[in-house]
Structures are given as C-alpha cells and as structure tokens.
Short mmCIF file of C-alpha atoms in Angstrom, two decimals:
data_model
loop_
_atom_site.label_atom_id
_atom_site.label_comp_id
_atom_site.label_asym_id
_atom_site.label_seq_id
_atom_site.Cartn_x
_atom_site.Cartn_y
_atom_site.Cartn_z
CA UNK A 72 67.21 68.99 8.49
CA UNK A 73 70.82 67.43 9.56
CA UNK A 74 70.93 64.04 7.63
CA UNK A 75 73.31 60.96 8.81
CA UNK A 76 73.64 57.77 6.56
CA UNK A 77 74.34 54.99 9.30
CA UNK A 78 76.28 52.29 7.53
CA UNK A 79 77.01 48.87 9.32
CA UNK A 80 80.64 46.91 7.54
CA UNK A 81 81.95 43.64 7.91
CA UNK A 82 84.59 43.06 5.20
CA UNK A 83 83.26 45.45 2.34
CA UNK A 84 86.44 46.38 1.23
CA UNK A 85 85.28 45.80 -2.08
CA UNK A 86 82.23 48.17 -2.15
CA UNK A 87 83.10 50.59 0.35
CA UNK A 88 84.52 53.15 -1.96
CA UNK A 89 82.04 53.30 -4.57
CA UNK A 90 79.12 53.09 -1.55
CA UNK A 91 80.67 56.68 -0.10
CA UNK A 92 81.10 58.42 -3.40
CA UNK A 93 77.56 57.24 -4.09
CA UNK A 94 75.91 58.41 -0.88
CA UNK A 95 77.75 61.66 -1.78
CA UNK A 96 76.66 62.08 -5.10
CA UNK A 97 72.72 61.51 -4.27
CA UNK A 98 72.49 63.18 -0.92
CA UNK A 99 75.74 65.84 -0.86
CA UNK A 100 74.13 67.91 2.55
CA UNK A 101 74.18 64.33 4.65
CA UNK A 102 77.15 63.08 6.86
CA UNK A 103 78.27 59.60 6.51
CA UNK A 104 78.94 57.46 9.71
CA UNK A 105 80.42 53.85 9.21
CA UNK A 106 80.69 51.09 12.06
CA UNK A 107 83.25 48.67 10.86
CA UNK A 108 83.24 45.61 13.29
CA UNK A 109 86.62 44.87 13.09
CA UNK A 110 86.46 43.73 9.06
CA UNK A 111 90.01 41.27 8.68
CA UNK A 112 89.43 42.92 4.98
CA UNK A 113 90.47 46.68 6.28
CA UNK A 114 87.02 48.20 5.17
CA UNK A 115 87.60 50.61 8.37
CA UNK A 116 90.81 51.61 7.64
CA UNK A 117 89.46 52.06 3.34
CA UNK A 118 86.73 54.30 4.70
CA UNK A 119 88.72 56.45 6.84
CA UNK A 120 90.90 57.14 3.69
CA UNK A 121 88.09 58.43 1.70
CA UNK A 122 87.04 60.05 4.48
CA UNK A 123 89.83 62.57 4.01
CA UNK A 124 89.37 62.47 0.61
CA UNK A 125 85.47 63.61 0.92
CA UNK A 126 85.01 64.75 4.23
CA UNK A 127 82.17 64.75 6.54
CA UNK A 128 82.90 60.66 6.67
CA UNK A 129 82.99 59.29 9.99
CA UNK A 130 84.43 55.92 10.97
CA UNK A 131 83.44 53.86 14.60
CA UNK A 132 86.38 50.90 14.24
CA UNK A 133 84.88 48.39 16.78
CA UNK A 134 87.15 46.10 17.96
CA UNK A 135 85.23 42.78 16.65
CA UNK A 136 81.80 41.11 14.93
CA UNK A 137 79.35 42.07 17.34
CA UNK A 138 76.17 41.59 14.90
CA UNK A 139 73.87 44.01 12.60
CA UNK A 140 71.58 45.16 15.76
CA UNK A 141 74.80 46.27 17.94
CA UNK A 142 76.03 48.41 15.25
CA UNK A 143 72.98 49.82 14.16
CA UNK A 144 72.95 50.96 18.32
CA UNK A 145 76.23 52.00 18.40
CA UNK A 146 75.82 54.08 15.33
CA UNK A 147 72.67 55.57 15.96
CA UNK A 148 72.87 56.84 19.41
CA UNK A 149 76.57 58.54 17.76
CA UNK A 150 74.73 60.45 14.61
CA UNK A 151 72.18 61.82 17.46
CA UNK A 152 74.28 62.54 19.30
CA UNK A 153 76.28 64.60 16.77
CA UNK A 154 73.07 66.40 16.34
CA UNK A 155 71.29 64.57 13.27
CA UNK A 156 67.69 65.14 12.93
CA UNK A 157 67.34 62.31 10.42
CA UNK A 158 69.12 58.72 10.78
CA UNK A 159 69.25 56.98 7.51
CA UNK A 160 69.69 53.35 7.55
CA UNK A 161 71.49 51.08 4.76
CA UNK A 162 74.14 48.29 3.71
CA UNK A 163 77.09 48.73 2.11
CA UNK A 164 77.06 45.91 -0.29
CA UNK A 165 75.25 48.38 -2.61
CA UNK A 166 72.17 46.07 -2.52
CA UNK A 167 70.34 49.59 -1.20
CA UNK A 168 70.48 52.11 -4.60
CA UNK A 169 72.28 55.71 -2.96
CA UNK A 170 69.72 57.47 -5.77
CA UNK A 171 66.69 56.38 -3.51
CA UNK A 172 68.25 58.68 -0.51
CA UNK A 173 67.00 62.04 -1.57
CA UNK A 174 63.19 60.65 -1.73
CA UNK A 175 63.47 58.60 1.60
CA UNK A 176 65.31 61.94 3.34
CA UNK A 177 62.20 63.53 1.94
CA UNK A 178 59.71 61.58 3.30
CA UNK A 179 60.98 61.89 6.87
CA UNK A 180 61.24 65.80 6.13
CA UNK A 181 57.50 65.88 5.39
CA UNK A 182 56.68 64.34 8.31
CA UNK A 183 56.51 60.40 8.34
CA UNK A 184 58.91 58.95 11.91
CA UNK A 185 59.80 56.29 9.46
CA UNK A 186 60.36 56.00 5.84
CA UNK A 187 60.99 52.27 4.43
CA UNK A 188 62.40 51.47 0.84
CA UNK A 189 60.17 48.64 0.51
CA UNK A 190 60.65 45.59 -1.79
CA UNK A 191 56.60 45.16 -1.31
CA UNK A 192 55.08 47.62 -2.41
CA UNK A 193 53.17 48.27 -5.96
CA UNK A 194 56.72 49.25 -7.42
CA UNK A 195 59.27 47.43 -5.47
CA UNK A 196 61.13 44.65 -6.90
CA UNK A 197 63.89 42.13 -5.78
CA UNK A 198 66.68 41.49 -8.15
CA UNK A 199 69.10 38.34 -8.72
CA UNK A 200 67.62 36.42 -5.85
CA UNK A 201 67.10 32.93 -5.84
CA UNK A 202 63.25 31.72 -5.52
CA UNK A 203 63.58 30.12 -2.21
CA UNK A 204 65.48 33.50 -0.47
CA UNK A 205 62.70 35.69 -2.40
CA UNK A 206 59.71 33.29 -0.99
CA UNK A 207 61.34 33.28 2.76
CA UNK A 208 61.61 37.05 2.84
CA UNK A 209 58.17 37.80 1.56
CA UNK A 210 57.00 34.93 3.55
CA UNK A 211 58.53 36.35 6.84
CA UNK A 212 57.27 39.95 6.36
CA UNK A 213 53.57 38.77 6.04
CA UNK A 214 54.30 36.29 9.47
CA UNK A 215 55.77 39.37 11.26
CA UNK A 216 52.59 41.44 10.03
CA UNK A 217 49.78 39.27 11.07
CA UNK A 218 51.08 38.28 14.12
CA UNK A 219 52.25 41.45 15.27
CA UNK A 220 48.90 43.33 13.95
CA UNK A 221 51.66 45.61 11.58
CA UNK A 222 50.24 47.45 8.72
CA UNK A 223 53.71 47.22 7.07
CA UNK A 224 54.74 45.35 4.19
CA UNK A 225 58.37 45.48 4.41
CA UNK A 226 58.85 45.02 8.12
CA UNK A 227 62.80 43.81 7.46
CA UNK A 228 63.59 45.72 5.05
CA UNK A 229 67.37 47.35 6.03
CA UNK A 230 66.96 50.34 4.35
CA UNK A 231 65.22 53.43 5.88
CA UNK A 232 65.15 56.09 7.37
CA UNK A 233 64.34 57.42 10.72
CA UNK A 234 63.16 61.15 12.73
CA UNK A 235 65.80 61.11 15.50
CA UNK A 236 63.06 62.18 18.13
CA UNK A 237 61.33 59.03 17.21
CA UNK A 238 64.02 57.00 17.70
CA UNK A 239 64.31 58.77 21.50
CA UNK A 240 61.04 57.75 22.15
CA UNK A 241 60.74 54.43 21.42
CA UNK A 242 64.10 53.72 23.06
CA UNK A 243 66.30 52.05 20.45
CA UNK A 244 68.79 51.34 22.09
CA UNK A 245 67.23 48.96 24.10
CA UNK A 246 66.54 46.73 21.46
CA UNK A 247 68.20 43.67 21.59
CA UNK A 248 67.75 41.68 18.29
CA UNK A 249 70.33 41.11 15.78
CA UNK A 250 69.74 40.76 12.12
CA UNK A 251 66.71 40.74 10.41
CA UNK A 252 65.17 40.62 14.00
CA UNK A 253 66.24 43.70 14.79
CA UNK A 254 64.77 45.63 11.66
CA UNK A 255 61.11 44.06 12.57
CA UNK A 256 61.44 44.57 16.56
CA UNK A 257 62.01 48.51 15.24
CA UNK A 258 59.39 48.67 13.17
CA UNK A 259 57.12 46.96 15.81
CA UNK A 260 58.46 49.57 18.42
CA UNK A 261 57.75 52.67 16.04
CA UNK A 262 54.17 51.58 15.27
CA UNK A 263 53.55 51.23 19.10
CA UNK A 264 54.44 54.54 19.31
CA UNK A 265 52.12 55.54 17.34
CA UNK A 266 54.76 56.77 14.83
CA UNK A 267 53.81 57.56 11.47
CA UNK A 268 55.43 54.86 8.39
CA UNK A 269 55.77 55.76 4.81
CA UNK A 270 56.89 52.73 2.21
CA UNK A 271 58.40 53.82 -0.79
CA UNK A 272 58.96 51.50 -3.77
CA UNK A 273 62.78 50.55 -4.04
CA UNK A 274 64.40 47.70 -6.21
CA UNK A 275 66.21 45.45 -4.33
CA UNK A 276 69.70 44.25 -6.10
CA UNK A 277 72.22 41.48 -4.79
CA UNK A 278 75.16 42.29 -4.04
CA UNK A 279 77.81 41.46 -6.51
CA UNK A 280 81.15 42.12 -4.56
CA UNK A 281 81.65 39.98 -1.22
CA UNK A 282 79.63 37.19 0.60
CA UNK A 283 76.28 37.70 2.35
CA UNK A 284 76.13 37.70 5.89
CA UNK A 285 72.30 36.16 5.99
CA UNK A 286 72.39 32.71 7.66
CA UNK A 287 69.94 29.90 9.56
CA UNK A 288 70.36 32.14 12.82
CA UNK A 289 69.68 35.21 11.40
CA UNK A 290 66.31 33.86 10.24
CA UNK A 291 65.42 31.75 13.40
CA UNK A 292 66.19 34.57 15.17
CA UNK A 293 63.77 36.66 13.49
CA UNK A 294 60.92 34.52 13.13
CA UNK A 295 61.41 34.63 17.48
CA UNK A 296 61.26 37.68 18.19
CA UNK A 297 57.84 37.91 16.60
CA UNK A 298 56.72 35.41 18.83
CA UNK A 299 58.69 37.15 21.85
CA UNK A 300 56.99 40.17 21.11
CA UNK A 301 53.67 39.09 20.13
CA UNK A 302 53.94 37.34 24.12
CA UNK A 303 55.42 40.87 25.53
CA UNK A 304 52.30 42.59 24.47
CA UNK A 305 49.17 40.57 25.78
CA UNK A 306 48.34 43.05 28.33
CA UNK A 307 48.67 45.52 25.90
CA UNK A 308 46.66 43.78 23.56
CA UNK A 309 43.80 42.96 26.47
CA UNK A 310 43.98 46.90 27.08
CA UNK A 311 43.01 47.91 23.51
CA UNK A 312 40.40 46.02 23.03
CA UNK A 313 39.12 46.67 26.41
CA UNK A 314 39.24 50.61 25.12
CA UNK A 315 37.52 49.46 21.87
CA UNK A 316 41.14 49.74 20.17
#
C-alpha cells in the first residue's frame, strides 16, 4: 500500500535532516510530506534541500504558525490526495523513533483504521520527562478515556498511523482542535466510526535539539474538548443505550 509520513515543523532546523534520512532508512517505499508553518529557523527551506538530495520529499511552506491541528489538515487531505493509502503521523523533534514505522505501516496493512505507538501500553515507556509532564499526560489520557467511553490508552499520543478511507469517513478535516486536542478529538472520531485501533508499544524520548511547543493552552485546550465532545454526543449516547448499546 502507498505510505505518506505527514510531518508537522516549526523551527526544527536542527533535527530535520537526520528526521528525513531516518524515515528513509526504516520505511524506504513511503513518501515524506512536511508542513513547515513558516519556521524563522528555515526548516522549510532545509527540507526542500534534502528533498533533492533523497527524493520523494515533499515540502507545504505555509506562510505562518497556524497550530499542530491545521497542519495535520493541511497535510493530510495533500498525501490523499496524492493517492496514499496509509497516512502516517509523527514529530520531527525525533521524540517518535523512525525504526517503529515499518511495524505501525504494518499494522494498518493488516487491517487496523488506526495504529497508535502508545506510551501506555505493557511495553511503552516515556524517556527524560520530568514527573509532573509524565503524571499530566498519563493523567489526561485516562480523563479523555472515561469520559469519552474510549477503550484507548494513548488517546494523545502524536504518533500513528492512519487507513486513508478512514480518515474520509470520519471527516478529518473538519476537526477543529489544535494540539493535543486534536490527537484525542481523532481518536474519538475513529472509534465512533466504528474503526478498528491497534496500540503498539513505543518508547517515548525528549527531544534533545530545540524547544517544545507544549504549553498551558495546549493542555486546557485538550482537557475541553473532552468535555465539548462528551456534550456533542448525549443524543448519541441516549440512542445506544436505548438500542441496548
């Protein structure tokens, strides 16, 4: 199947490089599409250069920060669109191991409309994180899971991958969360579906070049769209258990 790594920079000039020859080293059949937002850095302009270097790198220059969710759009509805079957999903501060791609491609091969490289799973692991960002992300995921009735464990984690006809049909591009936010409101979207979700075990590393982008906003906006969406879906909840679901 026709495999597209969707990568989201804002000023990762200084991981950029060793990102694409990564991603070409583990997966060497999948395309690599990057949506710089505009980094002051010149990430864009970096990738492009490798991108003649390596080939089968494309580059969406956007002309500022528009936020995680917008890119993720943007860059999604362009690797369809280019005809990939599979949409992978993951930073570019190297946080997301490139060796993990060939089992998450394969899990989406076999089958699954989503495969997540979980952090919280019997297997996963977070790396160089301090206790209070470690408790607030595991925290969040099990908020986001209860609430929302998901049977997920890594609802916000960033790196997955996706079966582009299940991305059609739950209409991601209509999604309008940003961050974190935007990771659970596709997850929540996919199980509605009725889509099918595979976790794998991944270890989670820091980055170690550049500054994070996570801030207060990022998390308050993620721990509302739960609520939003847990408010969307009363009827729908009413309706299940009406039907005994």
């Amino acid at each position: 199947m026709r495999v597209t790594v969707v990568v989201p920079t804002y000023n990762e000039a200084g991981n950029i490089e060793r990102l694409c020859r990564e991603v070409r080293l583990a997966a060497p059949a999948a395309d690599l599409l990057i949506v710089d937002d505009g980094s002051p850095d010149g990430t864009g302009d970096l990738a492009e250069k490798i991108g003649e270097e390596l080939g089968r790198i494309t580059v969406i220059q956007r002309s500022g920060k528009a936020g995680l969710g917008a890119a993720y759009r943007a860059g999604l509805r362009a690797a369809i669109d280019r005809g990939a079957e599979i949409c992978v999903q993951m930073d570019a501060d190297l946080s997301h191991d490139p060796a993990v791609l060939p089992a998450l491609i394969a899990i989406a091969e076999h089958g699954a409309d989503l495969a997540i490289g979980s952090r919280y799973v019997p297997g996963g692991l977070t790396e160089n994180w301090p206790r209070r960002r470690r408790m607030l992300s595991r925290w969040g995921n099990r908020y986001a899971a209860g609430v929302l009735g998901l049977a997920v464990n890594d609802a916000t984690a960033g790196y997955r991958a996706y079966r582009s006809d299940a991305l059609e049909r739950m209409e991601f591009e209509t999604v309008d969360a940003e961050g974190y936010g935007f990771q659970v409101e596709m997850t929540y979207r996919l199980v509605r579906i009725g889509g099918k979700v595979v976790e794998f075990p991944i270890t989670f590393r820091d980055r170690t070049e550049g500054s994070s982008k996570m801030s207060g906003g990022i998390v308050r906006e993620a721990l509302m769209i739960v609520i939003k969406l847990w408010v969307a879906d009363f009827g729908g909840r009413r309706r299940r258990r009406a039907q005994g679901g």
